[in-house]
Tab-separated table of C-alpha atoms and ligand atoms in Angstrom:
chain	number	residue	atom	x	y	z
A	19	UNK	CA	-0.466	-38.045	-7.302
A	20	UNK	CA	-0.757	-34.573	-7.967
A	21	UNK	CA	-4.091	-34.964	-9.858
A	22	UNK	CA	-5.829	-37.300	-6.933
A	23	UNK	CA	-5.120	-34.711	-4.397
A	24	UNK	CA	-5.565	-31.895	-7.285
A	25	UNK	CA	-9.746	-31.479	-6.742
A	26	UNK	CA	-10.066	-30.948	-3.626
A	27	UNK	CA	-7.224	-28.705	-3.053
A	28	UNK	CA	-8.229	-26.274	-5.907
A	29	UNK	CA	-11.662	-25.319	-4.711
A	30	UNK	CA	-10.327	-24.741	-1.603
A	31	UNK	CA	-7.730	-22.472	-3.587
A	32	UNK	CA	-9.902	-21.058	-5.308
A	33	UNK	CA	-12.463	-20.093	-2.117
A	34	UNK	CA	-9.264	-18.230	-0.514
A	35	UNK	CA	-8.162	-16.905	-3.928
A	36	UNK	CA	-11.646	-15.627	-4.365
A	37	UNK	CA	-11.686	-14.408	-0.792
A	38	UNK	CA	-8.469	-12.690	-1.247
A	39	UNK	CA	-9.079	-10.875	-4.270
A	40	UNK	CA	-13.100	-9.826	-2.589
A	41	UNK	CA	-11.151	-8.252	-0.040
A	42	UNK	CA	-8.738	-6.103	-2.252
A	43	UNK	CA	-11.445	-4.749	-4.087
A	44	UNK	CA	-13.418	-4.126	-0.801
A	45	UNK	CA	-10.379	-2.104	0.242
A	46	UNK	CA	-9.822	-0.459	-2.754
A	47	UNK	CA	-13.265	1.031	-2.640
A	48	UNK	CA	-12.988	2.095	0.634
A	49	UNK	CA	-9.627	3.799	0.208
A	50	UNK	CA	-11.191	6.047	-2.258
A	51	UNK	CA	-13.357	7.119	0.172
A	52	UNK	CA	-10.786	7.256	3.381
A	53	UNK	CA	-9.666	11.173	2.837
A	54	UNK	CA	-13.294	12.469	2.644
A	55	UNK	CA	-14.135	10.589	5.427
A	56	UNK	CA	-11.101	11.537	7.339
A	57	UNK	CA	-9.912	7.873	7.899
A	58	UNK	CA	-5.963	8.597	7.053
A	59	UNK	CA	-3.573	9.999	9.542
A	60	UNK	CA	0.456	10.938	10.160
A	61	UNK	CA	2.114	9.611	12.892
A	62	UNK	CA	5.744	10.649	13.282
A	63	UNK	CA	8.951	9.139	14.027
A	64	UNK	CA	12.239	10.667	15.454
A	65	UNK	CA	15.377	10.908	13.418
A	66	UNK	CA	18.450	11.408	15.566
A	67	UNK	CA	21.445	13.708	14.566
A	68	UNK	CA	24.608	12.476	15.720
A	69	UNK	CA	26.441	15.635	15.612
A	70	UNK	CA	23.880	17.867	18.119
A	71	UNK	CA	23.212	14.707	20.089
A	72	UNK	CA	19.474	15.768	19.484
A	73	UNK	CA	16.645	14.985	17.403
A	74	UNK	CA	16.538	16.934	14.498
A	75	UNK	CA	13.392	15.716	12.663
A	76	UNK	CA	10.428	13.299	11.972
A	77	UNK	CA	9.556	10.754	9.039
A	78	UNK	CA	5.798	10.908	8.685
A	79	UNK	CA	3.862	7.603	8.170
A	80	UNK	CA	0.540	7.024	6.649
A	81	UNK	CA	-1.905	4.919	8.618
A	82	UNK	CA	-5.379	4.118	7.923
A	83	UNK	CA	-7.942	3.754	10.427
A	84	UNK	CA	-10.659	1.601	8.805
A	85	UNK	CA	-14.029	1.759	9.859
A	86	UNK	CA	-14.200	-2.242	10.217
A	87	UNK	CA	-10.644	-3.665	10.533
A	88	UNK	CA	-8.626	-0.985	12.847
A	89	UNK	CA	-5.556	0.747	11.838
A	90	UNK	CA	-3.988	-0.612	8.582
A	91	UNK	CA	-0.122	-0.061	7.867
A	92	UNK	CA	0.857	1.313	4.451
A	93	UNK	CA	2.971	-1.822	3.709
A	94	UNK	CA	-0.369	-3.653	3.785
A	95	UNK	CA	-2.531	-1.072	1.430
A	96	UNK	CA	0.102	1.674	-0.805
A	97	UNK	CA	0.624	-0.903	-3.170
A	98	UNK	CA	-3.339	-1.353	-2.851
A	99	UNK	CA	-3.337	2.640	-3.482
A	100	UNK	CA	-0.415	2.347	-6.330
A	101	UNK	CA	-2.588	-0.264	-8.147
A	102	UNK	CA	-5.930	1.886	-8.440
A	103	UNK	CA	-4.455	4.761	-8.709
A	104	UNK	CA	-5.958	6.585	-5.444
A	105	UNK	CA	-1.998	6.745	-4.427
A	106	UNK	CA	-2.072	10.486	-6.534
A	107	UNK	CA	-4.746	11.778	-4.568
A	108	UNK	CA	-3.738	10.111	-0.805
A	109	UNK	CA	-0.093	11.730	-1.771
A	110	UNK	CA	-1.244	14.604	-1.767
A	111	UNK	CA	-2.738	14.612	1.287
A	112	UNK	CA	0.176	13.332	2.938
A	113	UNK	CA	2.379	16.321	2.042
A	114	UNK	CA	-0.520	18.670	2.554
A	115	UNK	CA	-1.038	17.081	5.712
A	116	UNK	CA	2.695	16.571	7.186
A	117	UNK	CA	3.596	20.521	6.016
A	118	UNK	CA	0.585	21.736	7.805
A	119	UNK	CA	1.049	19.944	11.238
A	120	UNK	CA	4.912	20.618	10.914
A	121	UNK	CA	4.131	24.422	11.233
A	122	UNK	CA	2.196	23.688	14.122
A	123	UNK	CA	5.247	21.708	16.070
A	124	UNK	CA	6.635	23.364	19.570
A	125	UNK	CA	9.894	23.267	17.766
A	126	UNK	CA	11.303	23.709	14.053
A	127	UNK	CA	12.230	20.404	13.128
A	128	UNK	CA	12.534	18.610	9.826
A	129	UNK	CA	9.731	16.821	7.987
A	130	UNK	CA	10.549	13.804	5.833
A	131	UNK	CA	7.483	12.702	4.257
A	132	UNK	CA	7.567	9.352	1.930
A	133	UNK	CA	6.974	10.023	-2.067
A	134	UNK	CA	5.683	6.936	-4.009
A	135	UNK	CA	7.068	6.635	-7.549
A	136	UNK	CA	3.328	7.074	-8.920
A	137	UNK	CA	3.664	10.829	-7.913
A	138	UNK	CA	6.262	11.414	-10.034
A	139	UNK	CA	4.515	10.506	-12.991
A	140	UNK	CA	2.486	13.537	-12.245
A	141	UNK	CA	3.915	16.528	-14.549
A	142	UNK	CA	2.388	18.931	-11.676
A	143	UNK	CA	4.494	16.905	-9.080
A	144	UNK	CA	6.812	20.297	-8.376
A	145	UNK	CA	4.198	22.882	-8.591
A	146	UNK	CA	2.053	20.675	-5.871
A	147	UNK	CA	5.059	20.818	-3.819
A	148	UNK	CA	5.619	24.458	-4.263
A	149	UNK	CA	2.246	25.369	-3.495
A	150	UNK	CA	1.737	23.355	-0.314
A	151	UNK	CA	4.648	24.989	0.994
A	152	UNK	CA	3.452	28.282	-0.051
A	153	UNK	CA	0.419	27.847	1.461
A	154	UNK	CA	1.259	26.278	4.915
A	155	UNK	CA	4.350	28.489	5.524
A	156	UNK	CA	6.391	25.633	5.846
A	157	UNK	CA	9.999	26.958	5.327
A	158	UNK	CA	11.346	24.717	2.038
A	159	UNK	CA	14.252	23.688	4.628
A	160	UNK	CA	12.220	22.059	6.542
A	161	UNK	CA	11.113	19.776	4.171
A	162	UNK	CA	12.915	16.149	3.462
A	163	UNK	CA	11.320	14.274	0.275
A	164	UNK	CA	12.042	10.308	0.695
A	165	UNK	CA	11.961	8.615	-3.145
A	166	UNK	CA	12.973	4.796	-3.586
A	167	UNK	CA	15.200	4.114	-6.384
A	168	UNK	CA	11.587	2.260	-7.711
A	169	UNK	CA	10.902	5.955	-8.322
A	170	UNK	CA	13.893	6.422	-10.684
A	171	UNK	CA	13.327	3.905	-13.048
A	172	UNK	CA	11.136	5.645	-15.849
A	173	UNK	CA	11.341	8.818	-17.019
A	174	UNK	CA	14.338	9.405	-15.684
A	175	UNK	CA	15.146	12.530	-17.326
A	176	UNK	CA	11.619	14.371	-16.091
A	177	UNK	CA	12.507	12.608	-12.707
A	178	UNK	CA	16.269	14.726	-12.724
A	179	UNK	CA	14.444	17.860	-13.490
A	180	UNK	CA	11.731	17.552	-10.718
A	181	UNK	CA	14.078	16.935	-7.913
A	182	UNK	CA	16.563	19.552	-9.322
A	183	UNK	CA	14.105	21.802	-9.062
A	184	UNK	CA	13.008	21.068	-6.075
A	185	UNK	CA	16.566	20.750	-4.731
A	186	UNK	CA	16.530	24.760	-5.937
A	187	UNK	CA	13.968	25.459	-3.369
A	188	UNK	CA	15.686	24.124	-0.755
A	189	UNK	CA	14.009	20.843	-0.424
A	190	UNK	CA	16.212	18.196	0.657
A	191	UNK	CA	16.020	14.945	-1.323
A	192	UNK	CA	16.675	11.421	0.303
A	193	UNK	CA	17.326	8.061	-1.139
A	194	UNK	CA	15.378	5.950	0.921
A	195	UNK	CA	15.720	1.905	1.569
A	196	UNK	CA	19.020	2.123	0.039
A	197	UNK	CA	21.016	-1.360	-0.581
A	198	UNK	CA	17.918	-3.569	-1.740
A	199	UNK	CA	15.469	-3.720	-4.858
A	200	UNK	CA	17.312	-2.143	-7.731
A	201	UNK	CA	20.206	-0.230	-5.689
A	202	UNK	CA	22.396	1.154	-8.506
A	203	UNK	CA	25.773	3.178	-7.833
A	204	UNK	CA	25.045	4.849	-10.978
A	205	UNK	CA	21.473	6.687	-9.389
A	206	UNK	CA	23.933	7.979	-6.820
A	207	UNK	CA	25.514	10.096	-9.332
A	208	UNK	CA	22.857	10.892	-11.736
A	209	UNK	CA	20.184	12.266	-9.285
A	210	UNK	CA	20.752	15.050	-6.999
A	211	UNK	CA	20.420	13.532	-3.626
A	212	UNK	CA	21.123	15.082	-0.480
A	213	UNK	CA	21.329	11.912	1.917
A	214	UNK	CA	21.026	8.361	2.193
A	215	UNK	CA	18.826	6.192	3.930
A	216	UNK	CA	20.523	2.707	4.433
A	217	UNK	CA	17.200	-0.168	4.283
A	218	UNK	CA	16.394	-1.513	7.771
A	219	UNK	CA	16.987	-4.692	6.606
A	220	UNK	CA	21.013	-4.440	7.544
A	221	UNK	CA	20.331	-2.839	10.644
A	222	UNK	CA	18.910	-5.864	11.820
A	223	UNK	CA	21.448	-7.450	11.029
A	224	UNK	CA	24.278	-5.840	12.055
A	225	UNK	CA	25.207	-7.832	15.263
A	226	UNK	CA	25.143	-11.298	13.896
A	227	UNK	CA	26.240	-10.665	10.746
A	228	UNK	CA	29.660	-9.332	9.611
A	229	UNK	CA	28.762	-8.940	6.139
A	230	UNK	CA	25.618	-6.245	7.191
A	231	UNK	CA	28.306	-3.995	9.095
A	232	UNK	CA	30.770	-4.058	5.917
A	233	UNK	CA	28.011	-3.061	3.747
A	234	UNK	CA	26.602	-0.081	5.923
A	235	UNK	CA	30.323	1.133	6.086
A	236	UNK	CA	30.564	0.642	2.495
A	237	UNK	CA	27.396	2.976	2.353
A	238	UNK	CA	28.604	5.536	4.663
A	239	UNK	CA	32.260	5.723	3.064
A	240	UNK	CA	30.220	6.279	-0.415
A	241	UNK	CA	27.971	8.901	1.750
A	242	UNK	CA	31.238	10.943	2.736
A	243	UNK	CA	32.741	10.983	-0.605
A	244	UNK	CA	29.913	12.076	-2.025
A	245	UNK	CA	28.540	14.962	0.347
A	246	UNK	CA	25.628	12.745	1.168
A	247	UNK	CA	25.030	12.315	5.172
A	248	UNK	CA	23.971	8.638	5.744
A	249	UNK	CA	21.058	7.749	7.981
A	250	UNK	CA	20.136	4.165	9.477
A	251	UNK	CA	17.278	3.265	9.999
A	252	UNK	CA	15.310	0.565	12.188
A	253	UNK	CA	17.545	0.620	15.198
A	254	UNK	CA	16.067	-1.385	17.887
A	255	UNK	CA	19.446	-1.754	20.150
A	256	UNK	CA	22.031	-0.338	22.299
A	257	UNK	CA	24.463	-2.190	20.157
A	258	UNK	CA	22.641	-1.628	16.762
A	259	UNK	CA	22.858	2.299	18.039
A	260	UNK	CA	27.078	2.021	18.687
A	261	UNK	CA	28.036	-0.051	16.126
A	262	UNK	CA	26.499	2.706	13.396
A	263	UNK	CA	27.890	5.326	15.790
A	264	UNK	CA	30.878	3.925	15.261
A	265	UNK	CA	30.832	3.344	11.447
A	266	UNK	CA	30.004	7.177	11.485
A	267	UNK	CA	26.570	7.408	10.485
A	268	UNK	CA	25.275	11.034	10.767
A	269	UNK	CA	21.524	10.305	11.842
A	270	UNK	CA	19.986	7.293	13.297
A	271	UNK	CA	16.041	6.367	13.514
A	272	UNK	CA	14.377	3.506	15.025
A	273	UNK	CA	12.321	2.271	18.276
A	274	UNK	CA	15.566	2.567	19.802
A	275	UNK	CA	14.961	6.331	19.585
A	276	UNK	CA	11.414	6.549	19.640
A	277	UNK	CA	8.163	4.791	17.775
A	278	UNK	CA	5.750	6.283	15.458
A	279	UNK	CA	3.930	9.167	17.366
A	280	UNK	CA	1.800	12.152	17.871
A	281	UNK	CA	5.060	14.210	16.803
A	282	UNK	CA	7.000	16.892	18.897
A	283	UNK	CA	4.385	17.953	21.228
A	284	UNK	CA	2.147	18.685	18.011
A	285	UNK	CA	-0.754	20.286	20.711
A	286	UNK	CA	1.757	21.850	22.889
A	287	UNK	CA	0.402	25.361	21.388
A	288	UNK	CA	-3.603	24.773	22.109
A	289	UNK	CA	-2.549	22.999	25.741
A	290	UNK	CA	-0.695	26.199	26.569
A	291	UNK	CA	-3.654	28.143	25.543
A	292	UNK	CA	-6.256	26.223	27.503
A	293	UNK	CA	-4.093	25.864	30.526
A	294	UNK	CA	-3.280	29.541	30.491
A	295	UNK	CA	-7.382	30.525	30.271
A	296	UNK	CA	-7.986	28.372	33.588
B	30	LIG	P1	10.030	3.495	5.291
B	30	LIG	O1	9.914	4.808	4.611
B	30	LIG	O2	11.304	2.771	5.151
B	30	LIG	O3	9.653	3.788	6.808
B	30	LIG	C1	10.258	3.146	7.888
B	30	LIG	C2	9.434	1.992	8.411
B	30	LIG	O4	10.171	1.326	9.433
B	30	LIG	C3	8.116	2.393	9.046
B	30	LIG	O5	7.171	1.369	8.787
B	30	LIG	C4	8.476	2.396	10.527
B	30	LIG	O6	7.351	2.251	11.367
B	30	LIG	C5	9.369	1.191	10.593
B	30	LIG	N1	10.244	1.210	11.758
B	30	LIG	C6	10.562	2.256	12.541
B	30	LIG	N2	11.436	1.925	13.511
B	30	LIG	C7	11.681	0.613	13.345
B	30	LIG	C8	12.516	-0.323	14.055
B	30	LIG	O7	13.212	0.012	15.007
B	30	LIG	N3	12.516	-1.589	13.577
B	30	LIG	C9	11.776	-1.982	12.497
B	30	LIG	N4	11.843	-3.241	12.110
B	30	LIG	N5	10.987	-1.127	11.810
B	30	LIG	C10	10.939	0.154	12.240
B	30	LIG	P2	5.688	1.707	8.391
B	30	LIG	O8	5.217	2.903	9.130
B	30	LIG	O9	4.881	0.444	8.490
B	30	LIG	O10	5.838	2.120	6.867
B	30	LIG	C11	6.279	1.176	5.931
B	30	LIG	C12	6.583	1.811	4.601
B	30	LIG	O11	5.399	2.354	4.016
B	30	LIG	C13	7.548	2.979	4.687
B	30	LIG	O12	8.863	2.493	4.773
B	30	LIG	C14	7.249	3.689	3.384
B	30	LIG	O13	7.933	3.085	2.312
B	30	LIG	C15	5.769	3.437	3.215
B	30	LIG	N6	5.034	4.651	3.617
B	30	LIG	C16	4.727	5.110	4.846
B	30	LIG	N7	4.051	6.282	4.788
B	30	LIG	C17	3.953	6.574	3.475
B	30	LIG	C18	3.369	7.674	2.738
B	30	LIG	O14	2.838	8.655	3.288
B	30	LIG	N8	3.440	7.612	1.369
B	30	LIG	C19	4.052	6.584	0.720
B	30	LIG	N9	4.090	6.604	-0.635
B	30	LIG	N10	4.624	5.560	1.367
B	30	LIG	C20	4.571	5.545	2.731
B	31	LIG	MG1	4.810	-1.305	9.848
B	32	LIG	MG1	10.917	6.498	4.476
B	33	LIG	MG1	13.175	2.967	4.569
């Protein structure tokens, strides 16, 4: 039956394959072409701290405003980016970007910007680092690097020595989407990270399913005994927000807290200026 049907169905497979892979390459061109034409921006999400009942930073994430099809979320084209290779370049600008703005904030908080494995396979990965902070002013402290364990798969020796490094300068390193894709215990202990980020994925779940809240204790217990603070993010809820509470999660992030934004009053310093002129 398979073969009757088989005709038809194919060309029209292969008209949306076709169409699908058109459209990749169409965005793949244009993404080369995005930072020139100034096409990529930062918008900035709180992080809660649980112990000064305050926000004490903001995860910067990439958007892309394309000329034809409106703002485009990373999820849809970093692997795009990863693929061609334009990921290198577009990292750059991210940390550039999100240690410049960061100086400009009406208050000190962190920055956690997101590193894509790629980057590391960069040997001038550190010195990149370095120099952006040199050059901004951003105070090393300031600055949280978030690395999936993807990241940690190759190289993993050249990987250690980057992030001990940059652990020396007073970077702080964080695991990020902990508990899914290759989640190893044993990454916990070889690399020097400085938190956790549990994946949203059991945040979610954490009111229906008892399972979700085990596993995020499990996660925080393994935090504690290992001098890692553990953050959650994608809280949406009240309940989501006192159930990690409870489990004693040291930061929280989510649209319970805040979405994706302009950051901490990031124009608060020009707006003075323009309202103290008139
Ligand atoms: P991530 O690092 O895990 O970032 C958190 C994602 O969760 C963000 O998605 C954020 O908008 C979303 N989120 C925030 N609050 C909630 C919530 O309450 N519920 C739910 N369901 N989701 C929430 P976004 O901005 O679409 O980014 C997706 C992923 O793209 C990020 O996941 C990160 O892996 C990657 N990404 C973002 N910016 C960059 C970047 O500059 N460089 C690289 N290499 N990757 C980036
Ligand atoms: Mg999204
Ligand atoms: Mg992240
Ligand atoms: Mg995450």
């Amino acid at each position: 039956r398979a073969k009757h049907a088989g005709r038809g169905h194919a060309c029209f497979f292969d008209a949306e394959m076709d169409k699908a892979v058109r459209t990749r390459r169409q965005l793949e061109n244009d993404l080369r072409q995005a930072i020139l034409r100034r096409q990529l921006f930062l918008e900035y999400q709180p992080i809660y701290d649980v112990g000064s009942d305050s926000v004490s930073g903001y995860e910067a994430l990439l958007r892309w405003a394309h000329p034809d099809r409106g703002v485009i979320d990373p999820e849809t084209f970093i692997p795009i980016a990863e693929e061609s290779g334009s990921i290198v370049a577009i990292g750059e600008w991210v940390l550039q970007q999100a240690c410049q703005e960061a100086t400009r904030w009406s208050e000190p908080a962190n920055v956690a910007v997101n590193l894509s494995p790629l980057q590391f396979m960069i040997p001038t990965l550190y010195d990149q680092i370095e120099r952006i902070l040199r050059k901004t002013g951003l105070d090393p402290q300031r600055l949280e690097l978030e690395i999936t364990e993807a990241a940690l798969m190759r190289e993993r020796t050249t990987v250690i020595a980057t992030l001990q490094r940059l652990h020396r300068l007073g970077v702080r390193v964080v695991m990020d989407d902990f508990g899914t894709g290759f989640s190893s215990l044993s990454n916990l202990r070889a690399f020097p990270f400085d938190k956790i980020k549990v994946d949203r994925s059991f945040t979610g779940a954490l009111e229906h399913d008892p399972a979700a809240r085990s596993i995020v204790r499990a996660i925080i217990g393994l935090g504690h005994s290992l001098n890692m603070p553990v953050v959650t993010e994608g809280v949406e809820t009240e309940t989501q927000r006192r159930i990690v509470i409870e489990e004693g999660c040291a930061q929280l992030q989510g649209i319970f807290f805040g979405k994706p934004d302009v950051g901490p009053s990031q124009f608060q310093s020009t707006l003075n200026k323009v309202v103290g002129q008139g």
